[in-house]
XYZ file of N, CA and C in Angstrom:
660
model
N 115.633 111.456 101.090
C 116.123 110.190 100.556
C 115.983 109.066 101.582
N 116.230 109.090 102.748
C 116.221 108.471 103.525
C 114.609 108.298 104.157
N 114.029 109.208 104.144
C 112.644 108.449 104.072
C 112.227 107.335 102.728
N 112.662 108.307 101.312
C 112.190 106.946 100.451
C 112.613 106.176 100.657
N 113.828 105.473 101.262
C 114.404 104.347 101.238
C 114.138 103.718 102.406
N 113.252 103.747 103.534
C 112.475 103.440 104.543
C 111.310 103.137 104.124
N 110.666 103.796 103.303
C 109.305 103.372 102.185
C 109.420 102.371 102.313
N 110.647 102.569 100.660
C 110.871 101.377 100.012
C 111.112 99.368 101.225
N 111.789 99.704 101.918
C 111.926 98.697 102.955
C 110.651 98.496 103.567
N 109.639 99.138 103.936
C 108.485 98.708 104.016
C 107.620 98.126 103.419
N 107.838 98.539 101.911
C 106.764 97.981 100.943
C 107.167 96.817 100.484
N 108.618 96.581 100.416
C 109.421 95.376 99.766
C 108.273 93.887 100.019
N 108.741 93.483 101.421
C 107.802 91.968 101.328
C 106.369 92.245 101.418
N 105.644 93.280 101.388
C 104.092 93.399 100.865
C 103.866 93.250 99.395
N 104.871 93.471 98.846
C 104.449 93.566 97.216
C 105.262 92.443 96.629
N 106.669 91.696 97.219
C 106.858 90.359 96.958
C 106.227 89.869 97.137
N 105.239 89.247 98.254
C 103.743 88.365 98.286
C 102.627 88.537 97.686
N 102.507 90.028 97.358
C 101.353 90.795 96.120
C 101.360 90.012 95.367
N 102.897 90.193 94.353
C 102.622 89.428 93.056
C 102.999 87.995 92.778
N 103.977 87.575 94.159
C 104.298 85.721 93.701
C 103.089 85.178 93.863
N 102.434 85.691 94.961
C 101.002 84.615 95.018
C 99.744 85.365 93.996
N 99.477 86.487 93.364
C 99.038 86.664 92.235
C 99.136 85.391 91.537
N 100.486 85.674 91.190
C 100.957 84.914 89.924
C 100.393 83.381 90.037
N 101.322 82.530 90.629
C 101.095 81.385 91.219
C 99.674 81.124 91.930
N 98.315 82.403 91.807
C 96.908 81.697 91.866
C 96.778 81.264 90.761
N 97.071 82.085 89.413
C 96.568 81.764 87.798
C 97.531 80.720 87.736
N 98.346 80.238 88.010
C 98.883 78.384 87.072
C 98.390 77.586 88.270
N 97.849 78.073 89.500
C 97.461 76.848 90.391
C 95.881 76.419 89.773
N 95.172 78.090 89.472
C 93.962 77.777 89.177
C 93.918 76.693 87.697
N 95.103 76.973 86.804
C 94.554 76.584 86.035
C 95.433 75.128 85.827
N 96.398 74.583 86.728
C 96.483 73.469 86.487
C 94.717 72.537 86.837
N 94.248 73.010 88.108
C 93.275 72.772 88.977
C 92.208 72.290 87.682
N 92.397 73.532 86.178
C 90.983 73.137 85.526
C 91.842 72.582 84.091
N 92.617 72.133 84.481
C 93.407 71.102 83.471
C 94.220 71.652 82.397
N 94.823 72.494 82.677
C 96.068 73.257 81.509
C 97.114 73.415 82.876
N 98.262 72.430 82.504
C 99.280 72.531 83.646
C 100.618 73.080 82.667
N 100.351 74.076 82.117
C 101.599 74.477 81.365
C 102.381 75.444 82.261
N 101.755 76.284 83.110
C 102.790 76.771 84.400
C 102.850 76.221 85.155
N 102.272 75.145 85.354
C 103.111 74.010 86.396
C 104.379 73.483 85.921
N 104.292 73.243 84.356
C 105.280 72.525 84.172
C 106.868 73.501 83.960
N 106.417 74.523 84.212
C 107.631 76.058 83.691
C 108.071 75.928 85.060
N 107.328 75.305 86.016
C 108.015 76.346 87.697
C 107.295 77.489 87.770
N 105.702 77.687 87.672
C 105.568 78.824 88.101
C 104.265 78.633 88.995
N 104.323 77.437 89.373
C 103.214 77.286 90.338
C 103.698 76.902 91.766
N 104.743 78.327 92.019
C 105.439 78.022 93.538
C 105.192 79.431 94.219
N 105.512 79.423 95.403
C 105.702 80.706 96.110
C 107.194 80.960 96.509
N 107.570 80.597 95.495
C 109.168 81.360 95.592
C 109.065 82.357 94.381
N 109.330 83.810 95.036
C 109.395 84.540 94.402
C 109.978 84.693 92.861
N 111.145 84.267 92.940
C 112.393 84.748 91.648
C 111.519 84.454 90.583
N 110.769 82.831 90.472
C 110.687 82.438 88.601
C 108.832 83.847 88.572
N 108.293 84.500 88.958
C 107.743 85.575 88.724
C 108.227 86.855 88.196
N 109.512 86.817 88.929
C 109.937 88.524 88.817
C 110.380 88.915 87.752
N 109.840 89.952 87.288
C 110.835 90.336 85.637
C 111.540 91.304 86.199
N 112.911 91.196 85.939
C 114.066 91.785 86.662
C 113.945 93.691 86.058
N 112.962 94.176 84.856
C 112.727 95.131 84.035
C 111.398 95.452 84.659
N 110.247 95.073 85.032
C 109.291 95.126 85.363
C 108.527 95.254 86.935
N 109.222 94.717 87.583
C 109.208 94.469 89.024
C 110.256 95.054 89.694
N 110.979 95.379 89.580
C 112.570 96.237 90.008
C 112.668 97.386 89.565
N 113.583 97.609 88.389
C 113.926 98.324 87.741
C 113.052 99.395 88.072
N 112.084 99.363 86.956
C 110.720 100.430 86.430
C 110.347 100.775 88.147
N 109.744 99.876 88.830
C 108.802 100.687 90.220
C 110.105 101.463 90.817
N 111.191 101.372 91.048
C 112.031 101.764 91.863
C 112.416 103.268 91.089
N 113.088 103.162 89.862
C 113.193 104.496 88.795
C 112.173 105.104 89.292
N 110.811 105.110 88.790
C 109.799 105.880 89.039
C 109.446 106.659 90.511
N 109.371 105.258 91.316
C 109.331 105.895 92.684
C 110.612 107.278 92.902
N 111.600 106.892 92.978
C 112.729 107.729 93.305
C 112.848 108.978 92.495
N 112.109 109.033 91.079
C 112.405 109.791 90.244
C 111.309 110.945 90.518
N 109.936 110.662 90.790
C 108.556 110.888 91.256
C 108.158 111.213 92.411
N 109.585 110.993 93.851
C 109.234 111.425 94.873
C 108.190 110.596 95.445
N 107.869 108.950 94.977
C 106.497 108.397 95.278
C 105.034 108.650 94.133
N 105.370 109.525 93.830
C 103.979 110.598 93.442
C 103.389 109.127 92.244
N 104.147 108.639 91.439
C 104.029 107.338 90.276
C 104.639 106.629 90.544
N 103.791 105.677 90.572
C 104.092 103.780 90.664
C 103.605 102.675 89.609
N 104.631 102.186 89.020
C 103.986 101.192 87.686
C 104.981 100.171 87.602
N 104.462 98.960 87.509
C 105.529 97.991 87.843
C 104.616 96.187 87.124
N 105.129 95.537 87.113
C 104.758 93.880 86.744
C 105.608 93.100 87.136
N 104.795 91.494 86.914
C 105.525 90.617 86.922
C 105.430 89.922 85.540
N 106.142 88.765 85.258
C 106.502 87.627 84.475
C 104.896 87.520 84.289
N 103.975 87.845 83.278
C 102.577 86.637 83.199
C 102.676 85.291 83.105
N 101.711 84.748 83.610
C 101.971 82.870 84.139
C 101.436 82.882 82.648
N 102.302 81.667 82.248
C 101.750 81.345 80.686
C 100.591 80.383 80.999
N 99.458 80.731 80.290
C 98.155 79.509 80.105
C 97.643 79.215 78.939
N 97.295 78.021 78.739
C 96.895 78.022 77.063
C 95.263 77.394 77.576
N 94.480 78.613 77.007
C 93.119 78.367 77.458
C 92.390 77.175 76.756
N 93.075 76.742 75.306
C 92.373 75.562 74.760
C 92.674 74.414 75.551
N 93.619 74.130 76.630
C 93.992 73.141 77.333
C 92.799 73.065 78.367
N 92.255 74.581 78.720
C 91.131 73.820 79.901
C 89.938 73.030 79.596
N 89.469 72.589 80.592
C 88.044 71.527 80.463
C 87.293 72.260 79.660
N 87.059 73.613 80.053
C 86.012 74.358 79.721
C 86.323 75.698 79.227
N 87.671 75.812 78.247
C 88.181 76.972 77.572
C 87.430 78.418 78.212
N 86.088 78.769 77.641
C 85.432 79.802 77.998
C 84.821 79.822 79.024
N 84.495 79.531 79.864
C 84.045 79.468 81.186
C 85.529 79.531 81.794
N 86.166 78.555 82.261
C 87.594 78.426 82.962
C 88.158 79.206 82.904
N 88.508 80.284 81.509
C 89.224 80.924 81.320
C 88.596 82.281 82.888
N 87.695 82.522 83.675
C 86.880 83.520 84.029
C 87.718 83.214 85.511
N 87.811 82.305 85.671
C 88.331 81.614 87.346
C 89.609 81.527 86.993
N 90.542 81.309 86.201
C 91.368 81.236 85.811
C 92.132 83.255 86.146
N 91.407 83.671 85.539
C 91.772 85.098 85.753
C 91.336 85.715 87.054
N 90.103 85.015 87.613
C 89.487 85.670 88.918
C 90.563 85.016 90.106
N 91.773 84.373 89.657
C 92.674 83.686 90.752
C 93.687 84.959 91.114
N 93.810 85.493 90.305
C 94.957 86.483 90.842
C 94.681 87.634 91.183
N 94.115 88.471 91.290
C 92.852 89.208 92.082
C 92.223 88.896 93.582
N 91.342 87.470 93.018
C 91.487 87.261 94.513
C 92.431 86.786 95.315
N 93.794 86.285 95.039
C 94.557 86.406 95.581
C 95.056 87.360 96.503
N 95.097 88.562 95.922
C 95.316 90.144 96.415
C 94.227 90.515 97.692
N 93.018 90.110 97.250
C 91.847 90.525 98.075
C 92.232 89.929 99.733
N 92.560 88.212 99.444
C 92.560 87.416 100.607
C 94.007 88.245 101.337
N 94.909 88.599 100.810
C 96.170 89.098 101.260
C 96.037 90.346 101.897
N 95.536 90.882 101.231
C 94.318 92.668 101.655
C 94.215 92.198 103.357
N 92.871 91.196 103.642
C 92.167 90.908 104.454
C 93.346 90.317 105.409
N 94.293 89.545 105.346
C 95.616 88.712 106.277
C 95.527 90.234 106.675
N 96.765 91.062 105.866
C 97.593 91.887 106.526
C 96.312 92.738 107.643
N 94.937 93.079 107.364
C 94.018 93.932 107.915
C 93.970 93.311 108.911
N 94.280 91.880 109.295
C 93.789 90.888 110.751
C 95.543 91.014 111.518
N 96.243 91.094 110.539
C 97.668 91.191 111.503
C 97.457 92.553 112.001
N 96.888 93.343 111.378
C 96.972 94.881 111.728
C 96.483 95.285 113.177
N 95.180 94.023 113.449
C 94.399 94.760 114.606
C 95.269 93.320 115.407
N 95.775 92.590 115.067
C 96.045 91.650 116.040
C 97.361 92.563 116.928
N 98.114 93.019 115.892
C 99.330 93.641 116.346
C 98.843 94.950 117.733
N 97.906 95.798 117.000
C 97.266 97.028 117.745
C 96.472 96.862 118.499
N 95.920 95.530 118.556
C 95.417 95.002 119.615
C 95.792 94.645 121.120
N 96.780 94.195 121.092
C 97.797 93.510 122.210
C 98.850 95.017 122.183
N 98.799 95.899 122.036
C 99.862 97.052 122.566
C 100.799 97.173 121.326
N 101.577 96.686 120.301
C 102.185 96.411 119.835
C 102.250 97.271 118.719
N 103.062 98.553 119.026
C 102.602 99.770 117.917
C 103.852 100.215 117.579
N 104.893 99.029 117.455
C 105.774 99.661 116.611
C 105.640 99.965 114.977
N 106.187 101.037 114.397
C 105.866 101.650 113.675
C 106.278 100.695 112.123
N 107.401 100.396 112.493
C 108.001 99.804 111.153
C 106.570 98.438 110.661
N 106.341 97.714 111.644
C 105.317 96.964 111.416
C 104.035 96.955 110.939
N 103.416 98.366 112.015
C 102.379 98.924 111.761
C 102.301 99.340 110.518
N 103.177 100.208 109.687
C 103.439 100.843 108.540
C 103.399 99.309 107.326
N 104.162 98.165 107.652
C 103.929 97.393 106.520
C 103.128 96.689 106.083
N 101.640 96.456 107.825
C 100.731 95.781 107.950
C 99.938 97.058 106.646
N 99.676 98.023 107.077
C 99.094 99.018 106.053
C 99.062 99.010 104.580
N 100.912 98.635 104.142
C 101.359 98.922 102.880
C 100.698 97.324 102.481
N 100.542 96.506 102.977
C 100.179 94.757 102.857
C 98.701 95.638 102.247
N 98.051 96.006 102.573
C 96.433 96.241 102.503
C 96.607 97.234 101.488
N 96.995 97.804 101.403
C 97.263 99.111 100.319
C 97.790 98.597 98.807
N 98.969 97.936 98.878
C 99.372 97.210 97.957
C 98.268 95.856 97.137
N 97.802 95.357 98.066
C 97.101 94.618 97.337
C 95.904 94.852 97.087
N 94.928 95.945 97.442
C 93.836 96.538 97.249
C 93.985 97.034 95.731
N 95.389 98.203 95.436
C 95.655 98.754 94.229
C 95.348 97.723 93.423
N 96.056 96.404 93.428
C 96.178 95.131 92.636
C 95.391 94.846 92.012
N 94.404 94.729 93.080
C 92.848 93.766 93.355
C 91.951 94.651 92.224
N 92.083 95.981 92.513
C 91.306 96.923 91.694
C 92.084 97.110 90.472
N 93.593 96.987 90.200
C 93.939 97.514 88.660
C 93.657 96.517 87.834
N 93.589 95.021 88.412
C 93.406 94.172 87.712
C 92.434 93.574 86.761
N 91.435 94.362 87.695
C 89.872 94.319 87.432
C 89.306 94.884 86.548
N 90.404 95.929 85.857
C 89.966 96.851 84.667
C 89.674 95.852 83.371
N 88.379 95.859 82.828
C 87.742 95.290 81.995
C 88.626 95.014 80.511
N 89.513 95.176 80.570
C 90.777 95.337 79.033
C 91.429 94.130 78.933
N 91.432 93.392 78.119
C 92.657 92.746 77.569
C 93.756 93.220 77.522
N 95.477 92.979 77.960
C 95.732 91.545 78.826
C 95.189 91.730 80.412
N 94.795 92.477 80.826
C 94.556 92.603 82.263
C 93.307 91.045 82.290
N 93.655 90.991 83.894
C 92.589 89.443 84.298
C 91.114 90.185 84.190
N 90.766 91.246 84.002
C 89.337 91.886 84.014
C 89.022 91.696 82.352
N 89.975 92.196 81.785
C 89.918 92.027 80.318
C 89.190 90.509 79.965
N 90.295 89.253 80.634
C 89.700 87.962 80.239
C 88.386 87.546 80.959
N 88.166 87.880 81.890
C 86.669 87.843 83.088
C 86.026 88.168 81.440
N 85.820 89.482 81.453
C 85.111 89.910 80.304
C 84.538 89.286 78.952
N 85.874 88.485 78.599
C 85.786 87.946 77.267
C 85.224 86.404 77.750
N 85.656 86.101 78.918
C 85.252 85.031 79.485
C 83.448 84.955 79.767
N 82.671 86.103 79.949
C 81.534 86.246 80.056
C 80.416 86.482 78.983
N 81.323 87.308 78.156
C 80.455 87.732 77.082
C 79.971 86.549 75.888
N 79.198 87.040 75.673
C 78.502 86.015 74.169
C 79.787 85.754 73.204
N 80.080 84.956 72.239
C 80.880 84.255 71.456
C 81.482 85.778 70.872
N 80.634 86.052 69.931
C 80.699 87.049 69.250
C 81.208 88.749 69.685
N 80.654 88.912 70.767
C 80.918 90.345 71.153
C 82.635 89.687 72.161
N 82.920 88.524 72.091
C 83.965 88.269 73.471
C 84.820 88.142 72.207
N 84.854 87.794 71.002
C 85.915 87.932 70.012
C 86.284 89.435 69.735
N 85.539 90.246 69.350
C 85.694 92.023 69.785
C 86.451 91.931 70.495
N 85.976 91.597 71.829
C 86.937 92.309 73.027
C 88.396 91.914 73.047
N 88.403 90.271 72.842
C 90.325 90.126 72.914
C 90.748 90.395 71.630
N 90.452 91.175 70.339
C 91.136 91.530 69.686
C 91.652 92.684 69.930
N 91.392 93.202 71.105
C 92.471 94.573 71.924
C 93.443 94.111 72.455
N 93.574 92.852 72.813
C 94.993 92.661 73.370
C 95.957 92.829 72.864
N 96.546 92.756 71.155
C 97.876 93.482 71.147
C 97.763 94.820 71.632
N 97.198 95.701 71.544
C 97.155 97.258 72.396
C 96.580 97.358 73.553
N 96.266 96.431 74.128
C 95.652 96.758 75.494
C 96.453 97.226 76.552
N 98.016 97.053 76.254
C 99.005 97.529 77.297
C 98.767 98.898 76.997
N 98.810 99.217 76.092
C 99.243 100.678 75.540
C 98.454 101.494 75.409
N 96.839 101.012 75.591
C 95.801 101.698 75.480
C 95.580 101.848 77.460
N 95.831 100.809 78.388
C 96.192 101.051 79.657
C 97.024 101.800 80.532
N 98.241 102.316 79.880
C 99.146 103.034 79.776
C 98.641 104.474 79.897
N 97.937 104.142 78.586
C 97.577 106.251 78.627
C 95.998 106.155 79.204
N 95.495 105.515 79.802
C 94.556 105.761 80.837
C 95.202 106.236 82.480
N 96.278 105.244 82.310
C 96.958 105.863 83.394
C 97.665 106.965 83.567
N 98.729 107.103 82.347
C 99.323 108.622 82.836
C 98.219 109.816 82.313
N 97.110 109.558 81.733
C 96.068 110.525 81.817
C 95.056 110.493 83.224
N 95.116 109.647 83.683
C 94.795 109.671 85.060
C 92.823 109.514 85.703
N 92.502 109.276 83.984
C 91.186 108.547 83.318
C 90.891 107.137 84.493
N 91.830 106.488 84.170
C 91.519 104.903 84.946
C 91.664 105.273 86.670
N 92.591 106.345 87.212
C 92.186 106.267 88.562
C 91.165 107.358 88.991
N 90.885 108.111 88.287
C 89.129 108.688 88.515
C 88.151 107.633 87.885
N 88.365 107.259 87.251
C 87.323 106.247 86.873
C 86.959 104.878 87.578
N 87.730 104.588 87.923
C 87.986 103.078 87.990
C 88.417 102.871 89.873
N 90.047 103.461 89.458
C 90.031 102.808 90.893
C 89.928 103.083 91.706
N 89.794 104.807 92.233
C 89.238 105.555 93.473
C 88.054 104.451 93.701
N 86.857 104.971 92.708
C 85.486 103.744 93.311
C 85.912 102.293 93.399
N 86.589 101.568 93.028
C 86.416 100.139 93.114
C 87.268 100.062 94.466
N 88.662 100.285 94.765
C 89.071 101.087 95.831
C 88.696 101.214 96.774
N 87.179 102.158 96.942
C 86.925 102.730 97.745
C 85.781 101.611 98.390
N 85.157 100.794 97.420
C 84.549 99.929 97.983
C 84.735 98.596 98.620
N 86.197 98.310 98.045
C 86.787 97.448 98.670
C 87.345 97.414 99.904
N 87.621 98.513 100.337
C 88.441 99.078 101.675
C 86.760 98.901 102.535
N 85.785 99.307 102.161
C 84.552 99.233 102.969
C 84.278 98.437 103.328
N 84.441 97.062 102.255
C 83.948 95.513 102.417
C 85.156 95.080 102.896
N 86.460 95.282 103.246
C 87.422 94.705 104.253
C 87.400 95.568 105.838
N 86.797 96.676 105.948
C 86.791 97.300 107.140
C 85.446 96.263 107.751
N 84.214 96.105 106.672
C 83.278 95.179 107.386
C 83.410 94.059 108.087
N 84.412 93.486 106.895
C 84.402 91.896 106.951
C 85.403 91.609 108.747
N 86.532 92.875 108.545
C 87.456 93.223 109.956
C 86.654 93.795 110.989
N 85.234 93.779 110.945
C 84.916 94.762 112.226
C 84.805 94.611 113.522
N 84.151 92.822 113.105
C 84.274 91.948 114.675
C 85.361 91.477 115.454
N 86.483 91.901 114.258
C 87.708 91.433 115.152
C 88.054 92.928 115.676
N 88.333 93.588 114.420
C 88.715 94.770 115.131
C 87.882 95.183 117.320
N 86.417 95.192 117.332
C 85.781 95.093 118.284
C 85.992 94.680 119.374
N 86.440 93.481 119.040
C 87.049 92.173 120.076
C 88.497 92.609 120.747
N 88.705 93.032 120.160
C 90.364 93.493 119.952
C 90.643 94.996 120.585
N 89.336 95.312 121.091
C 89.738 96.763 121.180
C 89.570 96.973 122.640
């Protein structure tokens, strides 16, 4: 118990910054392409609270973790409301609009990977740190990659519908009332992380060990 709850204190402000700045890329991106309807809610801040769904972000990851021993993790935030007919460019916009919270995760990935060698660089190997610089890169890698899954409501879902021809992109978001639920049992069937995010995952950790190599080097 007392290790999970040392976890848990580690992962806490890696995955509060995971998802407030997620969140708050999609209403920054999309005030940016002219739909300021989460600007106007309060959700284009980096204060955590107006993100968190007190059921979704709490509750659920913590039950699970504790209940699971770690082993399952499933959790959300609040989605930033956007109304895609408000942007300049509805179908196009809508693609950057969704590619904001993702890369959000990616750039956060890459911070914590530069605090990591800055810290282990200069001697500085206390553990509690070391351990959250990790969970920072870990946490938002998962993100970066669950997000990316090609489904409606996920931001890969709208990339998708955002790319495709008129016709085949109306197909695709008519999965969004079930796209939670059809995501769901990819996951506890365990389909989407052999499929999906081991490789996407695995290539992302490659292209942040690259992009870290000259510092890491420098540093060593």
């Amino acid at each position: 118990m007392s290790d999970l709850i040392q976890t848990v204190l580690i992962y806490a402000l890696p995955v509060i910054f995971a998802i407030t700045l997620h969140e708050a890329a999609h209403g920054y991106a999309a005030l940016r392409l002219g739909d300021n309807t989460a600007s106007m809610l309060g959700r284009v801040t980096l204060n955590p609270f107006p993100h968190i769904d007190p059921l979704g972000t709490i509750l659920l990851p913590l039950l699970l973790y504790f209940s699971t021993s770690g082993a399952f993790l499933f959790g959300y935030a609040k989605p930033v409301p956007v109304r895609f007919d408000q942007l300049r460019h509805p179908k196009r916009d809508m693609v950057w609009v969704a590619l904001a919270g993702p890369g959000a995760n990616l750039v956060q990935a890459l911070i914590w990977g530069v605090l990591f060698y800055v810290l282990t660089g200069n001697g500085i190997n206390e553990r509690f740190f070391i351990e959250m610089c990790k969970a920072g890169i870990l946490t938002n890698v998962v993100m970066f990659a669950f997000n990316l899954f090609p489904l409606p409501p996920l931001d890969g879902g709208r990339i998708l519908v955002g790319v495709l021809p008129w016709r085949q992109a109306v197909l695709v978001s008519r999965v969004e009332p079930w796209g939670f639920f059809i995501v769901m049992a990819l996951v506890l069937t365990g389909l989407i992380s052999a499929w999906w995010m081991q490789p996407l995952m695995g290539l992302t950790f490659d292209f942040l060990k690259l992009i870290l190599s000259p510092l890491a080097t420098l540093l060593r």
